[in-house]
PDB file of C-alpha atoms in Angstrom:
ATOM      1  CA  UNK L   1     174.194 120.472 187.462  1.00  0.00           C
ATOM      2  CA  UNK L   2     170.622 120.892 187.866  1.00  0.00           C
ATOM      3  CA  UNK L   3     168.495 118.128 186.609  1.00  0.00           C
ATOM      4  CA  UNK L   4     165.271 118.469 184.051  1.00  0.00           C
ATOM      5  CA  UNK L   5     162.023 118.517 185.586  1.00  0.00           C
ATOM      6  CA  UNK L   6     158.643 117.218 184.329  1.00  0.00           C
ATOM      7  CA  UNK L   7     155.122 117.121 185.336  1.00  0.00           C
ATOM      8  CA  UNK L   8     153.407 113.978 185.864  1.00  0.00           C
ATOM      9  CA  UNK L   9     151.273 113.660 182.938  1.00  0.00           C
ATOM     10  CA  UNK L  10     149.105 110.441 182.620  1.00  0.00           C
ATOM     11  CA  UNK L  11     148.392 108.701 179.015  1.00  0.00           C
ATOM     12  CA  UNK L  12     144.122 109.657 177.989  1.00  0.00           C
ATOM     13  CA  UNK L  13     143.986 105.575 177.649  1.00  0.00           C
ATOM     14  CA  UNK L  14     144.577 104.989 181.429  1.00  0.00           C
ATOM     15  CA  UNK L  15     141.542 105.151 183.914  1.00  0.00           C
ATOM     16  CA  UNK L  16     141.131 106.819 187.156  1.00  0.00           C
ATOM     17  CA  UNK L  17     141.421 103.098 188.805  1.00  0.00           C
ATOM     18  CA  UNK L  18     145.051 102.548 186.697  1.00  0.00           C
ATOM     19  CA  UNK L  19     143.310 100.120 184.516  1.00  0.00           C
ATOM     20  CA  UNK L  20     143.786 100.337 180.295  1.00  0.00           C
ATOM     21  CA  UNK L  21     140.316 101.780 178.110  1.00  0.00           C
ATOM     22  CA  UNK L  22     141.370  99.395 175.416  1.00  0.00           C
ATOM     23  CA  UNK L  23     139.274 101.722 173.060  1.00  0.00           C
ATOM     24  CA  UNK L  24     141.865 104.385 173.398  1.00  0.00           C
ATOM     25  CA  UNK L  25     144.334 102.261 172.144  1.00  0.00           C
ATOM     26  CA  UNK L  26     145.850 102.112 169.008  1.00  0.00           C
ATOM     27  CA  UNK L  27     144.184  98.750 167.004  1.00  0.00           C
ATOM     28  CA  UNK L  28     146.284  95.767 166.052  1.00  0.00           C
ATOM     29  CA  UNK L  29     149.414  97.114 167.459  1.00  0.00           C
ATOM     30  CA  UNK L  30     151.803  94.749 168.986  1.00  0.00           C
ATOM     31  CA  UNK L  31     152.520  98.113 171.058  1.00  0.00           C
ATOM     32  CA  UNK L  32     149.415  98.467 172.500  1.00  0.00           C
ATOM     33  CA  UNK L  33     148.908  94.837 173.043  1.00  0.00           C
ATOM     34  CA  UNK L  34     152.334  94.989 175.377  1.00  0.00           C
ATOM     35  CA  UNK L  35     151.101  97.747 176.998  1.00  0.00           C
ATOM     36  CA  UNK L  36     147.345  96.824 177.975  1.00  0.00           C
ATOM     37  CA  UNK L  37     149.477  92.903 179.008  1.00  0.00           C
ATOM     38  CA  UNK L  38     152.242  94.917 181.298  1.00  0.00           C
ATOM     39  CA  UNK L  39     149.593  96.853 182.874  1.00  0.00           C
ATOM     40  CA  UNK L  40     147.375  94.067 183.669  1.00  0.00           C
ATOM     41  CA  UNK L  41     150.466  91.780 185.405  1.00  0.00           C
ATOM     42  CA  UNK L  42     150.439  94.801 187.493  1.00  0.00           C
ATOM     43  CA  UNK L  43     147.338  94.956 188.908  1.00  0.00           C
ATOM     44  CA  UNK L  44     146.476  91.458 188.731  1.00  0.00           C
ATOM     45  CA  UNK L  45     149.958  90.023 189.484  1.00  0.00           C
ATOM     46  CA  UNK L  46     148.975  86.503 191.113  1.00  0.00           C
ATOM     47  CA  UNK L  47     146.975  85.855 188.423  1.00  0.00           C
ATOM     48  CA  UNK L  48     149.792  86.011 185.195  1.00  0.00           C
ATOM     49  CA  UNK L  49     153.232  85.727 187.123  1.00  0.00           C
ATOM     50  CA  UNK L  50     152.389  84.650 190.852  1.00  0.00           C
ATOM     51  CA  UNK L  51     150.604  81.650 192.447  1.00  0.00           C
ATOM     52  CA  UNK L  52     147.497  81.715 190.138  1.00  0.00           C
ATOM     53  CA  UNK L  53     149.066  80.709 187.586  1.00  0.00           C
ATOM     54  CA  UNK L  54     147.986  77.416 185.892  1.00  0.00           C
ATOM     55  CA  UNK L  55     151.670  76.951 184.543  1.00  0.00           C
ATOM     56  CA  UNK L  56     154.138  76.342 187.611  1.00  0.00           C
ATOM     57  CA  UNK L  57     157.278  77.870 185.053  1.00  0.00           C
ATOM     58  CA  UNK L  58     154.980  81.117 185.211  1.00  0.00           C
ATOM     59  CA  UNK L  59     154.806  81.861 189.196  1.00  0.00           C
ATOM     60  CA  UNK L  60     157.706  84.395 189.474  1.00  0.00           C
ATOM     61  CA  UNK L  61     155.522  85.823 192.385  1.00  0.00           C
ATOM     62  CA  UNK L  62     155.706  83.695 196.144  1.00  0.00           C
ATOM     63  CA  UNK L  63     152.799  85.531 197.720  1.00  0.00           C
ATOM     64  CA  UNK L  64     149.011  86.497 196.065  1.00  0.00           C
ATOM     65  CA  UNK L  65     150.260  90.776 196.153  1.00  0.00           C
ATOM     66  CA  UNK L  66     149.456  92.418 193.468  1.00  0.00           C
ATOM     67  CA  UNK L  67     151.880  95.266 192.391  1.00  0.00           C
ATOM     68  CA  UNK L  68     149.286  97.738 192.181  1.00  0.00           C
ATOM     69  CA  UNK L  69     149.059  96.722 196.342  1.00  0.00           C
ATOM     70  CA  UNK L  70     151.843  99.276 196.734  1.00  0.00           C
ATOM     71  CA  UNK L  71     151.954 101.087 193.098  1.00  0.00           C
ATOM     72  CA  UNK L  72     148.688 101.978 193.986  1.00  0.00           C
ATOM     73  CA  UNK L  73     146.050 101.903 190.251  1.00  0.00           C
ATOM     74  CA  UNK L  74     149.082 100.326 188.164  1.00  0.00           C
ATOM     75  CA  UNK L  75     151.682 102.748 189.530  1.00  0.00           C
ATOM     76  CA  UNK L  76     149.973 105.840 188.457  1.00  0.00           C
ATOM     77  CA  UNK L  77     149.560 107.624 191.746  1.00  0.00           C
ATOM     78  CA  UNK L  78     151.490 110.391 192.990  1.00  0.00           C
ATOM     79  CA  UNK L  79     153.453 109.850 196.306  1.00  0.00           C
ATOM     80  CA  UNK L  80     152.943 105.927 195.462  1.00  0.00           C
ATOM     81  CA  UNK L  81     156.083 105.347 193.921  1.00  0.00           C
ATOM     82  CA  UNK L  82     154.432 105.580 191.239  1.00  0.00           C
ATOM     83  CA  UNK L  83     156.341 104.690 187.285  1.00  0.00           C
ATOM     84  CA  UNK L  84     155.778 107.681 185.610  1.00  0.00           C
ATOM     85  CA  UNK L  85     159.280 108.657 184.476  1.00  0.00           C
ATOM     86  CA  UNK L  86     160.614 105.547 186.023  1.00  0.00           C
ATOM     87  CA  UNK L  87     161.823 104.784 182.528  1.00  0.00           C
ATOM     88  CA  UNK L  88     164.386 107.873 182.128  1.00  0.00           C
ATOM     89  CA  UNK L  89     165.582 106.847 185.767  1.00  0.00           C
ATOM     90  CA  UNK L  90     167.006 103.514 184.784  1.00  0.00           C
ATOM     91  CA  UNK L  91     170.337 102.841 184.556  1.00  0.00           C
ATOM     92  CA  UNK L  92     170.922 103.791 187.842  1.00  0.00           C
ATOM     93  CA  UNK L  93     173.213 103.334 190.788  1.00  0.00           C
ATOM     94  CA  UNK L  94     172.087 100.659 193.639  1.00  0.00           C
ATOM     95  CA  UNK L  95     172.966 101.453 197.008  1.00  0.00           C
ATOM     96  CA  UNK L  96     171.685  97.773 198.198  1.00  0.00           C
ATOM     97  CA  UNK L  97     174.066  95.898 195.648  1.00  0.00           C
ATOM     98  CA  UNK L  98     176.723  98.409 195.452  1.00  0.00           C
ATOM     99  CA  UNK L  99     176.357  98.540 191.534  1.00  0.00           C
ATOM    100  CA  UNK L 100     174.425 100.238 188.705  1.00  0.00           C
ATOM    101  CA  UNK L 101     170.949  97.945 187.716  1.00  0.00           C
ATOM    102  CA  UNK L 102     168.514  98.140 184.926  1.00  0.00           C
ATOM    103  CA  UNK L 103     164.715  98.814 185.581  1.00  0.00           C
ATOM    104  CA  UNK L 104     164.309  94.976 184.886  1.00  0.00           C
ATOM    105  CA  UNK L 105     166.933  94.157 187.766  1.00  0.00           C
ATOM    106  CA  UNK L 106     164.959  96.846 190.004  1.00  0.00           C
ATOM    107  CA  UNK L 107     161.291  94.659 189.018  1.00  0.00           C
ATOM    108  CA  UNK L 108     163.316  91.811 189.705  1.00  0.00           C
ATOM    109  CA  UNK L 109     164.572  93.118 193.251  1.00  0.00           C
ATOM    110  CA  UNK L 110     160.285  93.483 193.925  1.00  0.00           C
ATOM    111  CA  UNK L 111     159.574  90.021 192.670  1.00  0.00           C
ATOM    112  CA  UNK L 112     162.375  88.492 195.497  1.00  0.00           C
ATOM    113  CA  UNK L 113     161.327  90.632 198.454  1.00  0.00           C
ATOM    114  CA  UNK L 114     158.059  92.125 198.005  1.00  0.00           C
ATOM    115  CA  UNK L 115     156.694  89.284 196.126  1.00  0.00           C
ATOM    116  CA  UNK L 116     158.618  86.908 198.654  1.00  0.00           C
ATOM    117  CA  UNK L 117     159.473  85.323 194.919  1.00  0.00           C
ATOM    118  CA  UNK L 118     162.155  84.856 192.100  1.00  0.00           C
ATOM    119  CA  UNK L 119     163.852  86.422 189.629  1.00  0.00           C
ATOM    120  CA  UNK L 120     161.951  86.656 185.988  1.00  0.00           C
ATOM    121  CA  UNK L 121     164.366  86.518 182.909  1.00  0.00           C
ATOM    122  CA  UNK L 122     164.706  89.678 181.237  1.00  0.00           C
ATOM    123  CA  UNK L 123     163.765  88.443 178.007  1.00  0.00           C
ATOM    124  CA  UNK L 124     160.580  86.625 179.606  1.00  0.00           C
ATOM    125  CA  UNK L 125     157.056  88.322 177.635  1.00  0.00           C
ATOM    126  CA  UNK L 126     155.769  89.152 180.886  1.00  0.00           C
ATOM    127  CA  UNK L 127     159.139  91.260 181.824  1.00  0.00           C
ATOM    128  CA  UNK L 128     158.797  92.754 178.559  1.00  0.00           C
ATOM    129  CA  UNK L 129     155.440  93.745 178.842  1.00  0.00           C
ATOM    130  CA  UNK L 130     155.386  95.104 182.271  1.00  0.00           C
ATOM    131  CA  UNK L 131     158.645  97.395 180.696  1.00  0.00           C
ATOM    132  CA  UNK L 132     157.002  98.144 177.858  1.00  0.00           C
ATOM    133  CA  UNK L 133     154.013  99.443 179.829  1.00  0.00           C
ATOM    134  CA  UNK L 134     156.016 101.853 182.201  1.00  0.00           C
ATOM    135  CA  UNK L 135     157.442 103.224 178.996  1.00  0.00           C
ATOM    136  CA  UNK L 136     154.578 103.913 178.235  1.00  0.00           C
ATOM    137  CA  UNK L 137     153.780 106.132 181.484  1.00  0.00           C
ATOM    138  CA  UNK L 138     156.974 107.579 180.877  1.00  0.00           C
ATOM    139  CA  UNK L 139     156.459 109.340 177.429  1.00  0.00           C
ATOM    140  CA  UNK L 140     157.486 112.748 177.469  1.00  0.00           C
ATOM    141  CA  UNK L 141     159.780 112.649 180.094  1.00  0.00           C
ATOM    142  CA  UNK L 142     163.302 113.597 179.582  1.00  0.00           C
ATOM    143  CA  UNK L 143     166.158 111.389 180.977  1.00  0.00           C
ATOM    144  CA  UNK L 144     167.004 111.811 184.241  1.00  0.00           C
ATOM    145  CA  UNK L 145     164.099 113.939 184.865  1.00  0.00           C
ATOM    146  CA  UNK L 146     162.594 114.683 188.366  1.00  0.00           C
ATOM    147  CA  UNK L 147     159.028 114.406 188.492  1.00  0.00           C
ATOM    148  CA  UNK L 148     156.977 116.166 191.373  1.00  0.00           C
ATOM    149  CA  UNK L 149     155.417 113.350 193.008  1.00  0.00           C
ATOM    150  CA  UNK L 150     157.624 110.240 192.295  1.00  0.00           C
ATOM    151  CA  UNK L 151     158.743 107.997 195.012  1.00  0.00           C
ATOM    152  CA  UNK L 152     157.234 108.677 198.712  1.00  0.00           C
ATOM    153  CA  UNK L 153     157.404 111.920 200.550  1.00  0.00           C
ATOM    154  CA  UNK L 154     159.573 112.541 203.490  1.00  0.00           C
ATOM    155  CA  UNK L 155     158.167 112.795 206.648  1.00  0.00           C
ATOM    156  CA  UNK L 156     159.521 114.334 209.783  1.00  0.00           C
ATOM    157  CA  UNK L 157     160.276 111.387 212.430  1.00  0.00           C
ATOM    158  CA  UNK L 158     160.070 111.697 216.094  1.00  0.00           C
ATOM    159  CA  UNK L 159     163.036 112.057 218.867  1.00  0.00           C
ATOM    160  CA  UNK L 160     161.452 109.655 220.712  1.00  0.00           C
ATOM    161  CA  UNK L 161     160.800 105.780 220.788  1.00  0.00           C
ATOM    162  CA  UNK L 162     157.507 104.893 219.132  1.00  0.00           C
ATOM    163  CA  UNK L 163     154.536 103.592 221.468  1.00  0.00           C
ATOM    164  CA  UNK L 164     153.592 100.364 220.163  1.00  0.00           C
ATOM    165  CA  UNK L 165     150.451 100.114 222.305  1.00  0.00           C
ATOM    166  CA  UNK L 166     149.580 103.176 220.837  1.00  0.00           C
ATOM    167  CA  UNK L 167     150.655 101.860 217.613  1.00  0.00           C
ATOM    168  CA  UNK L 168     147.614  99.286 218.179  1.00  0.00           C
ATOM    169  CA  UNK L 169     145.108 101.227 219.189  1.00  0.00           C
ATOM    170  CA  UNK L 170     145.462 103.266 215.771  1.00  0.00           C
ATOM    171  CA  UNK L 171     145.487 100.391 213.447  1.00  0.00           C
ATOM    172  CA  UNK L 172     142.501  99.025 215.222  1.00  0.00           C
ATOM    173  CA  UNK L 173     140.647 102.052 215.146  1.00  0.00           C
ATOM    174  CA  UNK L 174     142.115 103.164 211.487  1.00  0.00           C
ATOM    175  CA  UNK L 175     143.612 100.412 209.564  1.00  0.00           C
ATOM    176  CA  UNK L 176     141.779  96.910 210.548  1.00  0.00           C
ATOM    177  CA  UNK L 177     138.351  97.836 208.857  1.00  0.00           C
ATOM    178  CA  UNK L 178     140.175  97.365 205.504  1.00  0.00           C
ATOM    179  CA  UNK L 179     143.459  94.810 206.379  1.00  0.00           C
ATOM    180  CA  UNK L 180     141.460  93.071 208.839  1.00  0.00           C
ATOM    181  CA  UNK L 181     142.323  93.037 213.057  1.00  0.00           C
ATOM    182  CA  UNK L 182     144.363  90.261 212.351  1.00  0.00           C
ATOM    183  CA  UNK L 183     146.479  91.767 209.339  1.00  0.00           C
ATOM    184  CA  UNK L 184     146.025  89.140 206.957  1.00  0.00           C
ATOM    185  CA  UNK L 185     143.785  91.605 204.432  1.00  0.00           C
ATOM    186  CA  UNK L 186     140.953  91.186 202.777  1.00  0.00           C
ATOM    187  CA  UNK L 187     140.514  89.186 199.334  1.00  0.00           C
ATOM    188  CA  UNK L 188     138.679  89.826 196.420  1.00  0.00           C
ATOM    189  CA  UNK L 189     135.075  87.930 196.066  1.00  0.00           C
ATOM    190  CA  UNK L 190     135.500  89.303 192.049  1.00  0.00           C
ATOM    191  CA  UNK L 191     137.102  86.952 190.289  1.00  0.00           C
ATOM    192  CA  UNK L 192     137.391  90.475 187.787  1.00  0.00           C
ATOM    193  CA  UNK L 193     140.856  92.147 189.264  1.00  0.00           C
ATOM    194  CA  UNK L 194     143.367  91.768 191.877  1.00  0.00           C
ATOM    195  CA  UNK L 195     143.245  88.226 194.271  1.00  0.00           C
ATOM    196  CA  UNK L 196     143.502  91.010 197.291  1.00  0.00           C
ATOM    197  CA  UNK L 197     140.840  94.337 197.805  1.00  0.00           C
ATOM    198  CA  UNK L 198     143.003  95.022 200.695  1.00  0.00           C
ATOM    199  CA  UNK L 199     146.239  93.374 200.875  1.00  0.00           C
ATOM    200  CA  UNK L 200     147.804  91.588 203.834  1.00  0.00           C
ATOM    201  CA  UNK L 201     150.030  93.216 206.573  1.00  0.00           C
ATOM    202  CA  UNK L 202     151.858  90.249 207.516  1.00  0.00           C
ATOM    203  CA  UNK L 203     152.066  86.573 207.112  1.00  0.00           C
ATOM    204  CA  UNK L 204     152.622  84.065 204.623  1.00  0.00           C
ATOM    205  CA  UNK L 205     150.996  85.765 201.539  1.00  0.00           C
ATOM    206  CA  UNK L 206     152.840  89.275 202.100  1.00  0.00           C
ATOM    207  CA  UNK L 207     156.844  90.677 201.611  1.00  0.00           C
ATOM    208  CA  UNK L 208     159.499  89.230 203.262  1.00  0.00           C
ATOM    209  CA  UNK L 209     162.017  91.259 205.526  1.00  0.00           C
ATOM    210  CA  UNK L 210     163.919  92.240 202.628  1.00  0.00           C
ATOM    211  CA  UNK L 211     161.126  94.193 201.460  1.00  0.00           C
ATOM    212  CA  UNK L 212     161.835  97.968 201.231  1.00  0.00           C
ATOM    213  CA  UNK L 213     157.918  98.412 203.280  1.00  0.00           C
ATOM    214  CA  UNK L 214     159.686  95.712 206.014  1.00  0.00           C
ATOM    215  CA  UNK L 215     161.842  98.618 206.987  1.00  0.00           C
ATOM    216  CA  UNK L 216     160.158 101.351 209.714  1.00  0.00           C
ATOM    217  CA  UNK L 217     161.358 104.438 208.021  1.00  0.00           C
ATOM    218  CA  UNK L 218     159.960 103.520 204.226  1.00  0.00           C
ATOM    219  CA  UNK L 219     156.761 101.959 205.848  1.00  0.00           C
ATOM    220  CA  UNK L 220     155.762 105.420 207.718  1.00  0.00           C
ATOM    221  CA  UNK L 221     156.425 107.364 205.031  1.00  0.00           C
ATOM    222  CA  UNK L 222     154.300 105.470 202.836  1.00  0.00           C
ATOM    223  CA  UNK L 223     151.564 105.196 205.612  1.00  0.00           C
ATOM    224  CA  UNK L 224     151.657 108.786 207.238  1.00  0.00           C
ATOM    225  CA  UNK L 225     150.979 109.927 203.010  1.00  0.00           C
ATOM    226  CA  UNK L 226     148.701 107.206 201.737  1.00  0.00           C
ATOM    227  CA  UNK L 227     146.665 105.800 204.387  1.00  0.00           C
ATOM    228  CA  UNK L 228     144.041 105.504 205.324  1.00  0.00           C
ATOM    229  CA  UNK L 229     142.241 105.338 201.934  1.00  0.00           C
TER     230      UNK L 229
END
């Protein structure tokens, strides 16, 4: 059976940069308010769920990564794994746990690894919001729908063993003006936005190894397509 297809069609509200133009936005809507909250926990994670948080009950988060550090501009990038049409994906199967999850229970899967964190309840306002927010992104698009552009392209991978002295020599040349030579990234001087311009590679504020960008084949796809920017 061949699946519906959609094209990935961004709300007028959302900037180029992934944040909300509040003006664009229906007034005194609990809605809207959910939306414009879910979107900023995104790009400014630390800061509502992670280590920034004045309230200790409130850092979900381990590490000061931002979603939008992978989800690049609030997940509204294509080839980002982005969540436009993440909402008619969910239900779905999970090869990891061997079981069918709910798009909370995937968030939640981010906030242990990637996030080097904890679980979030499902009824917590902040998991509601950041759900409420890729509904949002997702109007329009049928259930089960592929969307050109979700997830990460392939890429072809070499026969042969990678060089990591060559592997060096690139990211010094390419990668460390942003992340820094020694990895650890760069953070934001802006107290306005994400804790991290550049996020770290490595270390104590970054994803743990059972982070899906700790595994080789997810973190050259994403590189080889998105980097550098």
């Amino acid at each position: 059976m061949d699946l519906p297809t959609a094209k990935w069609n961004l709300p007028k509200a959302l900037n180029e940069d992934g944040t909300i133009d509040e003006t664009k936005m229906p007034k005194n809507s609990e809605y809207s308010k959910m939306v414009i909250l879910g979107n900023k926990i995104l790009n400014e994670t630390s800061k509502y769920v992670g280590p920034q948080v004045k309230d200790p009950k409130k850092r979900f988060a381990g590490n000061n990564l931002s979603c939008s550090s992978c989800h690049a501009n609030g997940g509204s990038v294509q080839n980002q794994s982005g969540f436009v049409g993440i909402w008619a994906r969910f239900p779905q199967y999970n090869a990891r746990g061997d079981k069918v999850i709910t798009l909370a229970d995937r968030i939640n899967g981010c906030f242990e690894r990637s996030m080097n964190g904890k679980r979030m309840p499902s009824d917590a306002p902040e998991m509601k919001a950041m759900l409420t927010y890729m509904q949002w992104l997702s109007q329009g698009v049928p259930v089960g729908a592929k969307i050109e552009g979700q997830g990460l392209k392939k890429i072809d991978f070499i026969s042969r063993a990678a060089d990591p002295k060559k592997g060096k020599a690139i990211y010094m040349d390419k990668c460390a003006v942003c992340h820094q030579e020694n990895g650890l990234g760069l953070k934001n001087e802006d107290s306005a936005g994400a804790y991290y311009l550049y996020p770290p590679l490595w270390g104590n504020d970054s994803y743990n190894t059972g982070a899906g960008m700790y595994r080789l084949i997810k973190a050259a796809s994403y590189i080889k397509e998105n980097m550098p920017q």
